[in-house]
Amino acid sequence: MSNNVLNRYLFEDLSVRGELVQLDEAYQRIISSKEYPAALQKLLGELLVSTTLLTATLKFEGSITMQLQGDGPVSLAVINGDHDQKIRGVARWEGDIAEDASIHDMMGKGYLVITLEPKKGERYQGIVALEGDNLAQILEGYFANSEQLKTRIWIRTGEIEGQAKAAGMLIQVMPDGTGSAEDFEHLEQLTDTVKNEELFTLEANELLYRLYNQEKVRLFDPQPVEFHCGCSRERSGAAIVTIDRAEVNDILAELGSISLHCDYCGTTYSYDEAEVSELFAEANSGNKTLH
Ligand SMILES: [Zn+2]
């Protein structure tokens, strides 16, 4: 069974909301684009689950980027998602990484940058210190500081029948402040009992029933999550004309063509001399419609 889905739910009587995200294909697409070390695959999975959980809180059309940067063996790990739950991601690393390396072992001295970019309106960027044992704890700190909302997050990655899985849950008090601390703690304890196998394989209905069968839970329509890279030949062409023409000519003289490689999906876009001339001619004529 393949499921790439984000579910939102609500404990109506307790003023707590929840999210459940279960990913396999979307996760597999991201980790299969390079020969990532196992620990980094896991970290990308956690970042992917985090980003997807956050996309559900977007109150606008636009995108969200979660980017880990540091001075450790992993210099960058980034996931982009949007309000339609279209996601992509990539990481850069150097050298060997132990199988059980923690986020701190991998990132060294680092931080998490969260960027919210509405299609219309101002872009917001938050920088979060890597305080906590793992990404879930780091994000809980982010919610506590930025939104002052009590939030608990569970993130798991693993394998079922040879298929890589990444999944997570979130519970958060409603901003209206009517929920009680005792109720929240009770839901934390219940959610804490979730097993990887359940999280990876059960349908939302069944999973929520197993965890919270004493509670009244309203489950909203599921939203599909999909790997999608926004790159295209047009965009690559537009990038080439921003490079100095003399530099482009040097590359053409040496290699016969100029190529741009998309790190997110692995596609390479190549342009020969005639195509490059056409790109520059169009850019210079002020006609920005590239084809
Ligand atoms: Zn791409």
Short mmCIF file of C-alpha atoms and ligand atoms in Angstrom, two decimals:
data_model
loop_
_atom_site.label_atom_id
_atom_site.label_comp_id
_atom_site.label_asym_id
_atom_site.label_seq_id
_atom_site.Cartn_x
_atom_site.Cartn_y
_atom_site.Cartn_z
CA MET A 1 0.00 0.00 0.00
CA SER A 2 1.33 3.42 -0.94
CA ASN A 3 0.14 6.47 0.89
CA ASN A 4 1.35 10.01 0.57
CA VAL A 5 -1.16 11.89 2.52
CA LEU A 6 -1.66 14.64 5.06
CA ASN A 7 -4.60 14.33 7.44
CA ARG A 8 -5.84 17.03 9.76
CA TYR A 9 -8.08 16.31 12.73
CA LEU A 10 -9.64 18.03 15.67
CA PHE A 11 -10.52 17.06 19.25
CA GLU A 12 -13.62 19.20 19.34
CA ASP A 13 -14.25 18.93 23.07
CA LEU A 14 -10.65 19.49 24.05
CA SER A 15 -9.64 22.47 21.84
CA VAL A 16 -6.69 20.61 20.41
CA ARG A 17 -5.94 20.10 16.72
CA GLY A 18 -3.87 17.34 15.17
CA GLU A 19 -2.09 16.33 12.01
CA LEU A 20 -0.94 13.00 10.66
CA VAL A 21 1.37 12.74 7.66
CA GLN A 22 2.38 9.46 6.03
CA LEU A 23 4.85 9.41 3.15
CA ASP A 24 6.58 6.78 1.09
CA GLU A 25 6.80 7.53 -2.65
CA ALA A 26 7.38 11.26 -2.10
CA TYR A 27 10.11 10.44 0.43
CA GLN A 28 11.67 7.79 -1.82
CA ARG A 29 11.85 10.24 -4.74
CA ILE A 30 13.83 12.69 -2.63
CA ILE A 31 16.33 10.21 -1.17
CA SER A 32 16.89 8.38 -4.45
CA SER A 33 18.25 11.42 -6.32
CA LYS A 34 21.72 10.97 -4.75
CA GLU A 35 23.71 8.32 -2.88
CA TYR A 36 22.79 9.78 0.49
CA PRO A 37 24.29 8.20 3.62
CA ALA A 38 21.63 6.40 5.73
CA ALA A 39 21.62 8.98 8.54
CA LEU A 40 21.16 11.80 6.04
CA GLN A 41 18.27 9.97 4.35
CA LYS A 42 16.65 9.83 7.76
CA LEU A 43 17.29 13.52 8.39
CA LEU A 44 15.79 14.42 4.99
CA GLY A 45 12.76 12.28 5.89
CA GLU A 46 12.36 14.12 9.18
CA LEU A 47 12.71 17.47 7.46
CA LEU A 48 10.17 16.37 4.85
CA VAL A 49 7.65 15.32 7.49
CA SER A 50 8.24 18.61 9.36
CA THR A 51 7.72 20.69 6.23
CA THR A 52 4.54 18.83 5.34
CA LEU A 53 3.19 19.29 8.87
CA LEU A 54 3.93 23.01 8.54
CA THR A 55 2.31 23.37 5.11
CA ALA A 56 -0.98 22.48 6.80
CA THR A 57 -0.69 25.63 8.88
CA LEU A 58 -0.21 27.91 5.84
CA LYS A 59 -2.96 30.47 5.73
CA PHE A 60 -2.09 31.61 2.20
CA GLU A 61 -1.18 30.31 -1.25
CA GLY A 62 2.56 30.08 -1.46
CA SER A 63 5.51 28.07 -0.32
CA ILE A 64 7.40 27.07 2.75
CA THR A 65 11.08 26.18 2.89
CA MET A 66 12.84 24.49 5.77
CA GLN A 67 16.58 24.69 5.47
CA LEU A 68 19.19 23.25 7.82
CA GLN A 69 22.59 24.90 7.51
CA GLY A 70 25.73 24.14 9.42
CA ASP A 71 29.49 23.73 9.51
CA GLY A 72 29.39 19.94 9.97
CA PRO A 73 29.69 17.19 7.33
CA VAL A 74 26.22 18.19 6.10
CA SER A 75 26.36 21.82 4.98
CA LEU A 76 22.78 21.99 3.77
CA ALA A 77 19.54 20.05 3.90
CA VAL A 78 16.47 21.69 2.43
CA ILE A 79 12.84 20.84 1.72
CA ASN A 80 10.39 23.04 -0.20
CA GLY A 81 6.66 22.56 0.06
CA ASP A 82 3.62 24.55 -0.95
CA HIS A 83 -0.04 24.95 0.01
CA ASP A 84 -0.90 22.10 -2.38
CA GLN A 85 1.56 19.79 -0.58
CA LYS A 86 3.88 19.63 -3.58
CA ILE A 87 7.30 18.96 -2.14
CA ARG A 88 10.94 18.57 -3.14
CA GLY A 89 14.25 18.53 -1.32
CA VAL A 90 17.99 18.08 -1.46
CA ALA A 91 21.05 17.89 0.81
CA ARG A 92 24.78 18.46 0.44
CA TRP A 93 27.41 16.64 2.45
CA GLU A 94 31.09 15.74 2.48
CA GLY A 95 32.90 12.65 3.73
CA ASP A 96 31.61 9.70 5.69
CA ILE A 97 28.63 9.94 8.00
CA ALA A 98 28.06 7.30 10.68
CA GLU A 99 24.81 5.37 10.42
CA ASP A 100 23.69 6.56 13.86
CA ALA A 101 24.83 10.18 13.40
CA SER A 102 22.53 12.68 15.13
CA ILE A 103 21.36 15.97 13.65
CA HIS A 104 24.12 17.65 15.70
CA ASP A 105 26.81 15.25 14.43
CA MET A 106 25.72 16.03 10.87
CA MET A 107 25.06 19.77 11.03
CA GLY A 108 27.75 20.81 13.53
CA LYS A 109 27.19 24.37 14.58
CA GLY A 110 24.07 25.16 12.65
CA TYR A 111 20.56 26.48 12.54
CA LEU A 112 17.22 25.96 10.89
CA VAL A 113 15.83 28.64 8.59
CA ILE A 114 12.08 28.58 8.02
CA THR A 115 10.90 30.74 5.12
CA LEU A 116 7.24 31.39 4.37
CA GLU A 117 6.69 32.90 0.96
CA PRO A 118 3.14 33.91 0.03
CA LYS A 119 2.39 34.36 -3.68
CA LYS A 120 1.12 37.78 -2.70
CA GLY A 121 2.56 39.71 0.18
CA GLU A 122 5.60 39.74 2.40
CA ARG A 123 8.00 36.92 2.87
CA TYR A 124 8.65 35.83 6.44
CA GLN A 125 11.85 34.22 7.65
CA GLY A 126 12.51 32.71 11.06
CA ILE A 127 15.85 31.41 12.29
CA VAL A 128 15.68 28.63 14.83
CA ALA A 129 18.58 27.40 16.98
CA LEU A 130 19.18 23.65 16.91
CA GLU A 131 18.16 23.18 20.54
CA GLY A 132 16.90 19.69 21.21
CA ASP A 133 17.91 16.11 20.53
CA ASN A 134 16.13 15.89 17.19
CA LEU A 135 14.15 17.85 14.65
CA ALA A 136 10.81 17.20 16.38
CA GLN A 137 12.08 18.83 19.59
CA ILE A 138 13.63 21.71 17.66
CA LEU A 139 10.28 22.38 15.97
CA GLU A 140 8.38 22.16 19.24
CA GLY A 141 10.65 24.94 20.48
CA TYR A 142 9.90 26.95 17.34
CA PHE A 143 6.14 26.71 17.92
CA ALA A 144 6.53 27.60 21.60
CA ASN A 145 8.57 30.70 20.78
CA SER A 146 7.00 31.94 17.56
CA GLU A 147 3.34 31.14 18.08
CA GLN A 148 3.24 30.58 21.83
CA LEU A 149 1.22 27.45 21.21
CA LYS A 150 1.86 24.24 23.09
CA THR A 151 2.80 21.72 20.40
CA ARG A 152 4.04 18.14 20.42
CA ILE A 153 5.53 16.47 17.35
CA TRP A 154 6.43 12.85 16.63
CA ILE A 155 8.52 11.99 13.59
CA ARG A 156 9.56 8.50 12.53
CA THR A 157 11.42 7.11 9.54
CA GLY A 158 11.96 3.48 8.67
CA GLU A 159 11.23 0.70 6.26
CA ILE A 160 8.29 -1.59 5.64
CA GLU A 161 8.90 -4.49 3.25
CA GLY A 162 11.91 -2.73 1.77
CA GLN A 163 10.00 0.50 1.18
CA ALA A 164 11.31 3.67 2.86
CA LYS A 165 8.66 5.37 4.98
CA ALA A 166 8.53 8.70 6.77
CA ALA A 167 5.64 9.71 8.95
CA GLY A 168 4.71 12.06 11.73
CA MET A 169 2.04 13.42 14.00
CA LEU A 170 1.45 16.79 15.58
CA ILE A 171 -0.92 17.94 18.27
CA GLN A 172 -1.33 21.59 19.15
CA VAL A 173 -3.59 23.59 21.44
CA MET A 174 -6.06 25.80 19.61
CA PRO A 175 -5.10 29.49 19.66
CA ASP A 176 -8.40 30.41 21.39
CA GLY A 177 -6.87 29.22 24.66
CA THR A 178 -9.89 27.20 25.81
CA GLY A 179 -8.02 23.89 26.05
CA SER A 180 -6.75 22.67 29.41
CA ALA A 181 -3.19 21.58 30.20
CA GLU A 182 -4.49 18.28 31.62
CA ASP A 183 -6.35 17.42 28.42
CA PHE A 184 -3.30 18.21 26.33
CA GLU A 185 -1.09 16.06 28.52
CA HIS A 186 -3.58 13.22 28.27
CA LEU A 187 -3.48 13.42 24.45
CA GLU A 188 0.33 13.56 24.55
CA GLN A 189 0.40 10.31 26.52
CA LEU A 190 -2.00 8.63 24.13
CA THR A 191 -0.08 9.77 21.05
CA ASP A 192 3.21 8.69 22.63
CA THR A 193 2.04 5.07 22.43
CA VAL A 194 2.01 5.10 18.61
CA LYS A 195 4.18 2.36 17.12
CA ASN A 196 6.21 2.80 13.93
CA GLU A 197 4.33 -0.02 12.24
CA GLU A 198 0.99 1.65 12.99
CA LEU A 199 2.23 5.03 11.86
CA PHE A 200 3.62 3.64 8.60
CA THR A 201 0.81 1.32 7.60
CA LEU A 202 -2.57 2.19 9.12
CA GLU A 203 -5.18 4.36 7.46
CA ALA A 204 -5.83 7.59 9.34
CA ASN A 205 -9.27 6.45 10.56
CA GLU A 206 -7.95 3.27 12.04
CA LEU A 207 -4.86 4.84 13.57
CA LEU A 208 -6.80 7.65 15.22
CA TYR A 209 -9.33 5.16 16.55
CA ARG A 210 -6.57 3.00 18.06
CA LEU A 211 -4.95 5.96 19.76
CA TYR A 212 -7.92 8.01 20.81
CA ASN A 213 -11.00 5.76 20.88
CA GLN A 214 -12.27 7.43 24.09
CA GLU A 215 -12.17 10.86 22.50
CA LYS A 216 -14.37 12.58 19.97
CA VAL A 217 -12.18 13.17 16.91
CA ARG A 218 -13.22 14.98 13.75
CA LEU A 219 -11.11 13.92 10.77
CA PHE A 220 -10.99 16.26 7.77
CA ASP A 221 -10.59 15.21 4.15
CA PRO A 222 -7.09 13.91 3.42
CA GLN A 223 -4.76 15.97 1.24
CA PRO A 224 -2.42 14.14 -1.13
CA VAL A 225 1.29 14.94 -0.85
CA GLU A 226 3.29 14.70 -4.03
CA PHE A 227 6.89 15.05 -5.15
CA HIS A 228 7.09 17.90 -7.64
CA CYS A 229 10.12 19.78 -8.90
CA GLY A 230 9.36 23.19 -10.37
CA CYS A 231 12.38 23.22 -12.67
CA SER A 232 12.01 23.51 -16.46
CA ARG A 233 13.99 24.18 -19.62
CA GLU A 234 12.52 27.70 -19.70
CA ARG A 235 13.75 28.49 -16.20
CA SER A 236 17.21 27.10 -16.91
CA GLY A 237 17.41 29.21 -20.06
CA ALA A 238 16.43 32.27 -18.06
CA ALA A 239 19.24 31.47 -15.62
CA ILE A 240 21.82 31.15 -18.40
CA VAL A 241 21.21 34.66 -19.72
CA THR A 242 21.96 36.06 -16.27
CA ILE A 243 25.55 34.72 -16.61
CA ASP A 244 28.14 36.98 -18.20
CA ARG A 245 28.14 36.32 -21.96
CA ALA A 246 31.97 36.08 -22.14
CA GLU A 247 31.92 33.42 -19.44
CA VAL A 248 29.22 31.50 -21.32
CA ASN A 249 31.34 31.70 -24.50
CA ASP A 250 34.35 30.27 -22.64
CA ILE A 251 32.25 27.29 -21.51
CA LEU A 252 30.88 26.77 -25.03
CA ALA A 253 34.40 26.94 -26.51
CA GLU A 254 35.64 24.36 -24.05
CA LEU A 255 32.67 21.96 -23.86
CA GLY A 256 30.61 22.67 -26.96
CA SER A 257 27.51 23.16 -24.88
CA ILE A 258 26.40 24.57 -21.54
CA SER A 259 24.50 22.45 -19.07
CA LEU A 260 22.54 23.22 -15.95
CA HIS A 261 21.82 20.43 -13.53
CA CYS A 262 18.83 20.48 -11.19
CA ASP A 263 19.95 19.26 -7.79
CA TYR A 264 16.38 18.52 -6.69
CA CYS A 265 15.30 16.06 -9.37
CA GLY A 266 18.51 15.25 -11.22
CA THR A 267 17.42 16.63 -14.60
CA THR A 268 20.14 18.17 -16.79
CA TYR A 269 19.27 20.89 -19.29
CA SER A 270 21.82 21.34 -22.10
CA TYR A 271 22.11 24.12 -24.67
CA ASP A 272 24.40 24.15 -27.70
CA GLU A 273 25.91 27.27 -29.23
CA ALA A 274 22.93 28.03 -31.48
CA GLU A 275 20.47 27.62 -28.63
CA VAL A 276 22.54 29.85 -26.36
CA SER A 277 22.69 32.56 -29.06
CA GLU A 278 18.94 32.38 -29.37
CA LEU A 279 18.47 32.72 -25.60
CA PHE A 280 20.66 35.83 -25.48
CA ALA A 281 19.07 37.33 -28.60
CA GLU A 282 15.63 36.95 -27.07
CA ALA A 283 16.75 38.31 -23.70
CA ASN A 284 18.41 41.31 -25.35
CA SER A 285 15.45 42.09 -27.58
CA GLY A 286 13.43 42.52 -24.41
CA ASN A 287 11.26 39.61 -25.39
CA LYS A 288 11.29 37.55 -22.22
CA THR A 289 9.12 34.77 -23.61
CA LEU A 290 11.59 31.94 -23.92
CA HIS A 291 10.69 28.70 -25.57
ZN ZN B 1 14.25 19.74 -11.01
#
